[in-house]
Amino acid sequence: MSVSSRTAAALRRRHNWVQLTKFALVGASGFVINLAVYKALLGIGAHKAAAVSFVVSAASNYWWNRHWTFVGQRGSFALQGMRFYIVSLAAFVVNQLWLAVFLDWFGWGKLVSQALAIILVTPLNFLGNKLWSFRY
């Protein structure tokens, strides 16, 4: 079966859309947590504040994704957690690249830059977690 036909089949499954919606809701709460912590810590510098806010929001997102979004895909708490943080770390690296572009190249505001960076890495984060961290 080709990648395009597997993708088309996956897009027709209601379960995948429900998971994506739950992931987005968890992500929205993580987004708010991330930006709140980021704003509170801006005094230590934008990139350091982003690192701390990443850890705090990732912990919240892991808990909610494990216990709500991907609840039927039970596995080892430690293994899923390790995989989740690897995916999250990859997303964080991409986030930092976007943050550098928006802050350093474009000169945009710190909160707007972080918000856009988070939005841009969300698809990578969802796919990594669905297909690897919480796979059956």
mmCIF file with all atom_site columns, C-alpha atoms in Angstrom:
data_model
loop_
_atom_site.group_PDB
_atom_site.id
_atom_site.type_symbol
_atom_site.label_atom_id
_atom_site.label_alt_id
_atom_site.label_comp_id
_atom_site.label_asym_id
_atom_site.label_entity_id
_atom_site.label_seq_id
_atom_site.pdbx_PDB_ins_code
_atom_site.Cartn_x
_atom_site.Cartn_y
_atom_site.Cartn_z
_atom_site.occupancy
_atom_site.B_iso_or_equiv
_atom_site.pdbx_formal_charge
_atom_site.auth_seq_id
_atom_site.auth_comp_id
_atom_site.auth_asym_id
_atom_site.auth_atom_id
_atom_site.pdbx_PDB_model_num
ATOM 1   C CA . MET A 1 1   ? 0.000   0.000  0.000  1.00 0.00 ? 1   MET A CA 1
ATOM 2   C CA . SER A 1 2   ? 1.444   3.375  -0.991 1.00 0.00 ? 2   SER A CA 1
ATOM 3   C CA . VAL A 1 3   ? 1.970   6.281  1.367  1.00 0.00 ? 3   VAL A CA 1
ATOM 4   C CA . SER A 1 4   ? -0.697  8.325  -0.411 1.00 0.00 ? 4   SER A CA 1
ATOM 5   C CA . SER A 1 5   ? -3.314  5.569  -0.114 1.00 0.00 ? 5   SER A CA 1
ATOM 6   C CA . ARG A 1 6   ? -2.441  4.990  3.565  1.00 0.00 ? 6   ARG A CA 1
ATOM 7   C CA . THR A 1 7   ? -2.720  8.724  4.168  1.00 0.00 ? 7   THR A CA 1
ATOM 8   C CA . ALA A 1 8   ? -6.091  8.874  2.414  1.00 0.00 ? 8   ALA A CA 1
ATOM 9   C CA . ALA A 1 9   ? -7.340  5.910  4.474  1.00 0.00 ? 9   ALA A CA 1
ATOM 10  C CA . ALA A 1 10  ? -6.136  7.534  7.713  1.00 0.00 ? 10  ALA A CA 1
ATOM 11  C CA . LEU A 1 11  ? -7.917  10.785 6.845  1.00 0.00 ? 11  LEU A CA 1
ATOM 12  C CA . ARG A 1 12  ? -11.212 8.886  6.474  1.00 0.00 ? 12  ARG A CA 1
ATOM 13  C CA . ARG A 1 13  ? -11.038 7.412  9.987  1.00 0.00 ? 13  ARG A CA 1
ATOM 14  C CA . ARG A 1 14  ? -13.138 9.371  12.482 1.00 0.00 ? 14  ARG A CA 1
ATOM 15  C CA . HIS A 1 15  ? -10.922 8.164  15.343 1.00 0.00 ? 15  HIS A CA 1
ATOM 16  C CA . ASN A 1 16  ? -7.935  10.036 13.906 1.00 0.00 ? 16  ASN A CA 1
ATOM 17  C CA . TRP A 1 17  ? -9.912  13.274 13.750 1.00 0.00 ? 17  TRP A CA 1
ATOM 18  C CA . VAL A 1 18  ? -11.094 12.808 17.347 1.00 0.00 ? 18  VAL A CA 1
ATOM 19  C CA . GLN A 1 19  ? -7.480  12.268 18.439 1.00 0.00 ? 19  GLN A CA 1
ATOM 20  C CA . LEU A 1 20  ? -6.351  15.329 16.499 1.00 0.00 ? 20  LEU A CA 1
ATOM 21  C CA . THR A 1 21  ? -9.073  17.420 18.168 1.00 0.00 ? 21  THR A CA 1
ATOM 22  C CA . LYS A 1 22  ? -8.094  16.164 21.623 1.00 0.00 ? 22  LYS A CA 1
ATOM 23  C CA . PHE A 1 23  ? -4.412  16.758 20.823 1.00 0.00 ? 23  PHE A CA 1
ATOM 24  C CA . ALA A 1 24  ? -5.263  20.291 19.725 1.00 0.00 ? 24  ALA A CA 1
ATOM 25  C CA . LEU A 1 25  ? -7.182  20.961 22.949 1.00 0.00 ? 25  LEU A CA 1
ATOM 26  C CA . VAL A 1 26  ? -4.312  19.629 25.058 1.00 0.00 ? 26  VAL A CA 1
ATOM 27  C CA . GLY A 1 27  ? -1.958  21.650 22.890 1.00 0.00 ? 27  GLY A CA 1
ATOM 28  C CA . ALA A 1 28  ? -4.058  24.767 23.423 1.00 0.00 ? 28  ALA A CA 1
ATOM 29  C CA . SER A 1 29  ? -3.749  24.372 27.193 1.00 0.00 ? 29  SER A CA 1
ATOM 30  C CA . GLY A 1 30  ? -0.013  23.761 26.773 1.00 0.00 ? 30  GLY A CA 1
ATOM 31  C CA . PHE A 1 31  ? 0.143   26.837 24.549 1.00 0.00 ? 31  PHE A CA 1
ATOM 32  C CA . VAL A 1 32  ? -1.391  28.981 27.295 1.00 0.00 ? 32  VAL A CA 1
ATOM 33  C CA . ILE A 1 33  ? 0.915   27.447 29.921 1.00 0.00 ? 33  ILE A CA 1
ATOM 34  C CA . ASN A 1 34  ? 3.928   27.922 27.640 1.00 0.00 ? 34  ASN A CA 1
ATOM 35  C CA . LEU A 1 35  ? 3.191   31.572 26.931 1.00 0.00 ? 35  LEU A CA 1
ATOM 36  C CA . ALA A 1 36  ? 2.360   32.363 30.577 1.00 0.00 ? 36  ALA A CA 1
ATOM 37  C CA . VAL A 1 37  ? 5.591   30.824 31.865 1.00 0.00 ? 37  VAL A CA 1
ATOM 38  C CA . TYR A 1 38  ? 7.534   32.371 28.971 1.00 0.00 ? 38  TYR A CA 1
ATOM 39  C CA . LYS A 1 39  ? 6.175   35.851 29.715 1.00 0.00 ? 39  LYS A CA 1
ATOM 40  C CA . ALA A 1 40  ? 6.819   35.466 33.442 1.00 0.00 ? 40  ALA A CA 1
ATOM 41  C CA . LEU A 1 41  ? 10.454  34.508 32.788 1.00 0.00 ? 41  LEU A CA 1
ATOM 42  C CA . LEU A 1 42  ? 11.368  36.936 30.004 1.00 0.00 ? 42  LEU A CA 1
ATOM 43  C CA . GLY A 1 43  ? 13.736  38.664 32.408 1.00 0.00 ? 43  GLY A CA 1
ATOM 44  C CA . ILE A 1 44  ? 16.180  35.757 32.006 1.00 0.00 ? 44  ILE A CA 1
ATOM 45  C CA . GLY A 1 45  ? 16.177  36.154 28.195 1.00 0.00 ? 45  GLY A CA 1
ATOM 46  C CA . ALA A 1 46  ? 13.838  34.991 25.437 1.00 0.00 ? 46  ALA A CA 1
ATOM 47  C CA . HIS A 1 47  ? 15.611  31.720 24.594 1.00 0.00 ? 47  HIS A CA 1
ATOM 48  C CA . LYS A 1 48  ? 16.115  30.680 28.238 1.00 0.00 ? 48  LYS A CA 1
ATOM 49  C CA . ALA A 1 49  ? 12.512  31.562 29.037 1.00 0.00 ? 49  ALA A CA 1
ATOM 50  C CA . ALA A 1 50  ? 11.418  29.458 26.040 1.00 0.00 ? 50  ALA A CA 1
ATOM 51  C CA . ALA A 1 51  ? 13.443  26.499 27.336 1.00 0.00 ? 51  ALA A CA 1
ATOM 52  C CA . VAL A 1 52  ? 11.840  26.623 30.785 1.00 0.00 ? 52  VAL A CA 1
ATOM 53  C CA . SER A 1 53  ? 8.350   27.184 29.390 1.00 0.00 ? 53  SER A CA 1
ATOM 54  C CA . PHE A 1 54  ? 8.905   24.217 27.055 1.00 0.00 ? 54  PHE A CA 1
ATOM 55  C CA . VAL A 1 55  ? 9.697   21.860 29.946 1.00 0.00 ? 55  VAL A CA 1
ATOM 56  C CA . VAL A 1 56  ? 6.698   22.999 31.992 1.00 0.00 ? 56  VAL A CA 1
ATOM 57  C CA . SER A 1 57  ? 4.207   22.826 29.114 1.00 0.00 ? 57  SER A CA 1
ATOM 58  C CA . ALA A 1 58  ? 5.621   19.521 27.802 1.00 0.00 ? 58  ALA A CA 1
ATOM 59  C CA . ALA A 1 59  ? 5.097   17.905 31.220 1.00 0.00 ? 59  ALA A CA 1
ATOM 60  C CA . SER A 1 60  ? 1.474   19.047 31.246 1.00 0.00 ? 60  SER A CA 1
ATOM 61  C CA . ASN A 1 61  ? 0.953   17.965 27.640 1.00 0.00 ? 61  ASN A CA 1
ATOM 62  C CA . TYR A 1 62  ? 2.439   14.504 28.301 1.00 0.00 ? 62  TYR A CA 1
ATOM 63  C CA . TRP A 1 63  ? 0.115   13.915 31.224 1.00 0.00 ? 63  TRP A CA 1
ATOM 64  C CA . TRP A 1 64  ? -3.013  14.953 29.331 1.00 0.00 ? 64  TRP A CA 1
ATOM 65  C CA . ASN A 1 65  ? -2.085  13.230 26.066 1.00 0.00 ? 65  ASN A CA 1
ATOM 66  C CA . ARG A 1 66  ? -1.300  9.971  27.862 1.00 0.00 ? 66  ARG A CA 1
ATOM 67  C CA . HIS A 1 67  ? -4.453  10.032 29.987 1.00 0.00 ? 67  HIS A CA 1
ATOM 68  C CA . TRP A 1 68  ? -6.928  11.509 27.503 1.00 0.00 ? 68  TRP A CA 1
ATOM 69  C CA . THR A 1 69  ? -5.842  11.888 23.867 1.00 0.00 ? 69  THR A CA 1
ATOM 70  C CA . PHE A 1 70  ? -4.078  8.546  23.414 1.00 0.00 ? 70  PHE A CA 1
ATOM 71  C CA . VAL A 1 71  ? -5.691  6.736  26.364 1.00 0.00 ? 71  VAL A CA 1
ATOM 72  C CA . GLY A 1 72  ? -6.408  3.584  24.331 1.00 0.00 ? 72  GLY A CA 1
ATOM 73  C CA . GLN A 1 73  ? -2.760  3.257  23.377 1.00 0.00 ? 73  GLN A CA 1
ATOM 74  C CA . ARG A 1 74  ? -1.457  2.210  26.746 1.00 0.00 ? 74  ARG A CA 1
ATOM 75  C CA . GLY A 1 75  ? 2.157   1.299  27.060 1.00 0.00 ? 75  GLY A CA 1
ATOM 76  C CA . SER A 1 76  ? 5.014   1.759  29.423 1.00 0.00 ? 76  SER A CA 1
ATOM 77  C CA . PHE A 1 77  ? 4.798   5.116  31.196 1.00 0.00 ? 77  PHE A CA 1
ATOM 78  C CA . ALA A 1 78  ? 8.581   5.481  31.036 1.00 0.00 ? 78  ALA A CA 1
ATOM 79  C CA . LEU A 1 79  ? 8.940   4.410  27.378 1.00 0.00 ? 79  LEU A CA 1
ATOM 80  C CA . GLN A 1 80  ? 6.091   6.618  26.207 1.00 0.00 ? 80  GLN A CA 1
ATOM 81  C CA . GLY A 1 81  ? 7.432   9.459  28.319 1.00 0.00 ? 81  GLY A CA 1
ATOM 82  C CA . MET A 1 82  ? 10.918  9.091  26.849 1.00 0.00 ? 82  MET A CA 1
ATOM 83  C CA . ARG A 1 83  ? 9.539   9.020  23.324 1.00 0.00 ? 83  ARG A CA 1
ATOM 84  C CA . PHE A 1 84  ? 7.252   11.971 24.052 1.00 0.00 ? 84  PHE A CA 1
ATOM 85  C CA . TYR A 1 85  ? 10.179  14.051 25.282 1.00 0.00 ? 85  TYR A CA 1
ATOM 86  C CA . ILE A 1 86  ? 12.319  13.095 22.275 1.00 0.00 ? 86  ILE A CA 1
ATOM 87  C CA . VAL A 1 87  ? 9.533   14.240 19.935 1.00 0.00 ? 87  VAL A CA 1
ATOM 88  C CA . SER A 1 88  ? 9.016   17.324 22.090 1.00 0.00 ? 88  SER A CA 1
ATOM 89  C CA . LEU A 1 89  ? 12.731  18.072 22.040 1.00 0.00 ? 89  LEU A CA 1
ATOM 90  C CA . ALA A 1 90  ? 12.784  17.835 18.233 1.00 0.00 ? 90  ALA A CA 1
ATOM 91  C CA . ALA A 1 91  ? 9.789   20.183 18.131 1.00 0.00 ? 91  ALA A CA 1
ATOM 92  C CA . PHE A 1 92  ? 11.573  22.486 20.591 1.00 0.00 ? 92  PHE A CA 1
ATOM 93  C CA . VAL A 1 93  ? 14.651  22.661 18.353 1.00 0.00 ? 93  VAL A CA 1
ATOM 94  C CA . VAL A 1 94  ? 12.450  23.626 15.406 1.00 0.00 ? 94  VAL A CA 1
ATOM 95  C CA . ASN A 1 95  ? 10.639  26.091 17.696 1.00 0.00 ? 95  ASN A CA 1
ATOM 96  C CA . GLN A 1 96  ? 13.962  27.705 18.602 1.00 0.00 ? 96  GLN A CA 1
ATOM 97  C CA . LEU A 1 97  ? 14.857  28.050 14.925 1.00 0.00 ? 97  LEU A CA 1
ATOM 98  C CA . TRP A 1 98  ? 11.549  29.770 14.187 1.00 0.00 ? 98  TRP A CA 1
ATOM 99  C CA . LEU A 1 99  ? 11.952  31.937 17.286 1.00 0.00 ? 99  LEU A CA 1
ATOM 100 C CA . ALA A 1 100 ? 15.394  33.047 16.078 1.00 0.00 ? 100 ALA A CA 1
ATOM 101 C CA . VAL A 1 101 ? 13.986  33.864 12.638 1.00 0.00 ? 101 VAL A CA 1
ATOM 102 C CA . PHE A 1 102 ? 11.066  35.861 14.012 1.00 0.00 ? 102 PHE A CA 1
ATOM 103 C CA . LEU A 1 103 ? 13.036  37.656 16.746 1.00 0.00 ? 103 LEU A CA 1
ATOM 104 C CA . ASP A 1 104 ? 16.467  38.111 15.202 1.00 0.00 ? 104 ASP A CA 1
ATOM 105 C CA . TRP A 1 105 ? 15.723  38.398 11.490 1.00 0.00 ? 105 TRP A CA 1
ATOM 106 C CA . PHE A 1 106 ? 12.257  39.929 11.408 1.00 0.00 ? 106 PHE A CA 1
ATOM 107 C CA . GLY A 1 107 ? 12.445  41.826 14.711 1.00 0.00 ? 107 GLY A CA 1
ATOM 108 C CA . TRP A 1 108 ? 8.932   40.805 15.744 1.00 0.00 ? 108 TRP A CA 1
ATOM 109 C CA . GLY A 1 109 ? 7.668   40.939 19.334 1.00 0.00 ? 109 GLY A CA 1
ATOM 110 C CA . LYS A 1 110 ? 8.646   38.188 21.740 1.00 0.00 ? 110 LYS A CA 1
ATOM 111 C CA . LEU A 1 111 ? 5.155   36.862 22.502 1.00 0.00 ? 111 LEU A CA 1
ATOM 112 C CA . VAL A 1 112 ? 4.013   36.964 18.874 1.00 0.00 ? 112 VAL A CA 1
ATOM 113 C CA . SER A 1 113 ? 7.209   35.217 17.795 1.00 0.00 ? 113 SER A CA 1
ATOM 114 C CA . GLN A 1 114 ? 6.822   32.446 20.386 1.00 0.00 ? 114 GLN A CA 1
ATOM 115 C CA . ALA A 1 115 ? 3.130   32.003 19.580 1.00 0.00 ? 115 ALA A CA 1
ATOM 116 C CA . LEU A 1 116 ? 3.838   31.613 15.849 1.00 0.00 ? 116 LEU A CA 1
ATOM 117 C CA . ALA A 1 117 ? 6.756   29.265 16.495 1.00 0.00 ? 117 ALA A CA 1
ATOM 118 C CA . ILE A 1 118 ? 4.534   27.016 18.625 1.00 0.00 ? 118 ILE A CA 1
ATOM 119 C CA . ILE A 1 119 ? 1.816   26.958 15.977 1.00 0.00 ? 119 ILE A CA 1
ATOM 120 C CA . LEU A 1 120 ? 4.305   26.054 13.239 1.00 0.00 ? 120 LEU A CA 1
ATOM 121 C CA . VAL A 1 121 ? 5.723   23.052 15.127 1.00 0.00 ? 121 VAL A CA 1
ATOM 122 C CA . THR A 1 122 ? 2.342   21.605 16.131 1.00 0.00 ? 122 THR A CA 1
ATOM 123 C CA . PRO A 1 123 ? 1.939   19.301 13.079 1.00 0.00 ? 123 PRO A CA 1
ATOM 124 C CA . LEU A 1 124 ? 5.420   17.825 13.636 1.00 0.00 ? 124 LEU A CA 1
ATOM 125 C CA . ASN A 1 125 ? 4.599   17.302 17.283 1.00 0.00 ? 125 ASN A CA 1
ATOM 126 C CA . PHE A 1 126 ? 1.252   15.594 16.610 1.00 0.00 ? 126 PHE A CA 1
ATOM 127 C CA . LEU A 1 127 ? 2.610   13.231 13.972 1.00 0.00 ? 127 LEU A CA 1
ATOM 128 C CA . GLY A 1 128 ? 5.628   12.286 16.057 1.00 0.00 ? 128 GLY A CA 1
ATOM 129 C CA . ASN A 1 129 ? 3.493   11.516 19.083 1.00 0.00 ? 129 ASN A CA 1
ATOM 130 C CA . LYS A 1 130 ? 0.729   9.700  17.228 1.00 0.00 ? 130 LYS A CA 1
ATOM 131 C CA . LEU A 1 131 ? 3.043   7.599  15.091 1.00 0.00 ? 131 LEU A CA 1
ATOM 132 C CA . TRP A 1 132 ? 5.812   6.935  17.602 1.00 0.00 ? 132 TRP A CA 1
ATOM 133 C CA . SER A 1 133 ? 5.334   8.024  21.227 1.00 0.00 ? 133 SER A CA 1
ATOM 134 C CA . PHE A 1 134 ? 1.840   6.610  21.710 1.00 0.00 ? 134 PHE A CA 1
ATOM 135 C CA . ARG A 1 135 ? 1.646   4.047  18.931 1.00 0.00 ? 135 ARG A CA 1
ATOM 136 C CA . TYR A 1 136 ? 0.087   0.696  19.742 1.00 0.00 ? 136 TYR A CA 1
#
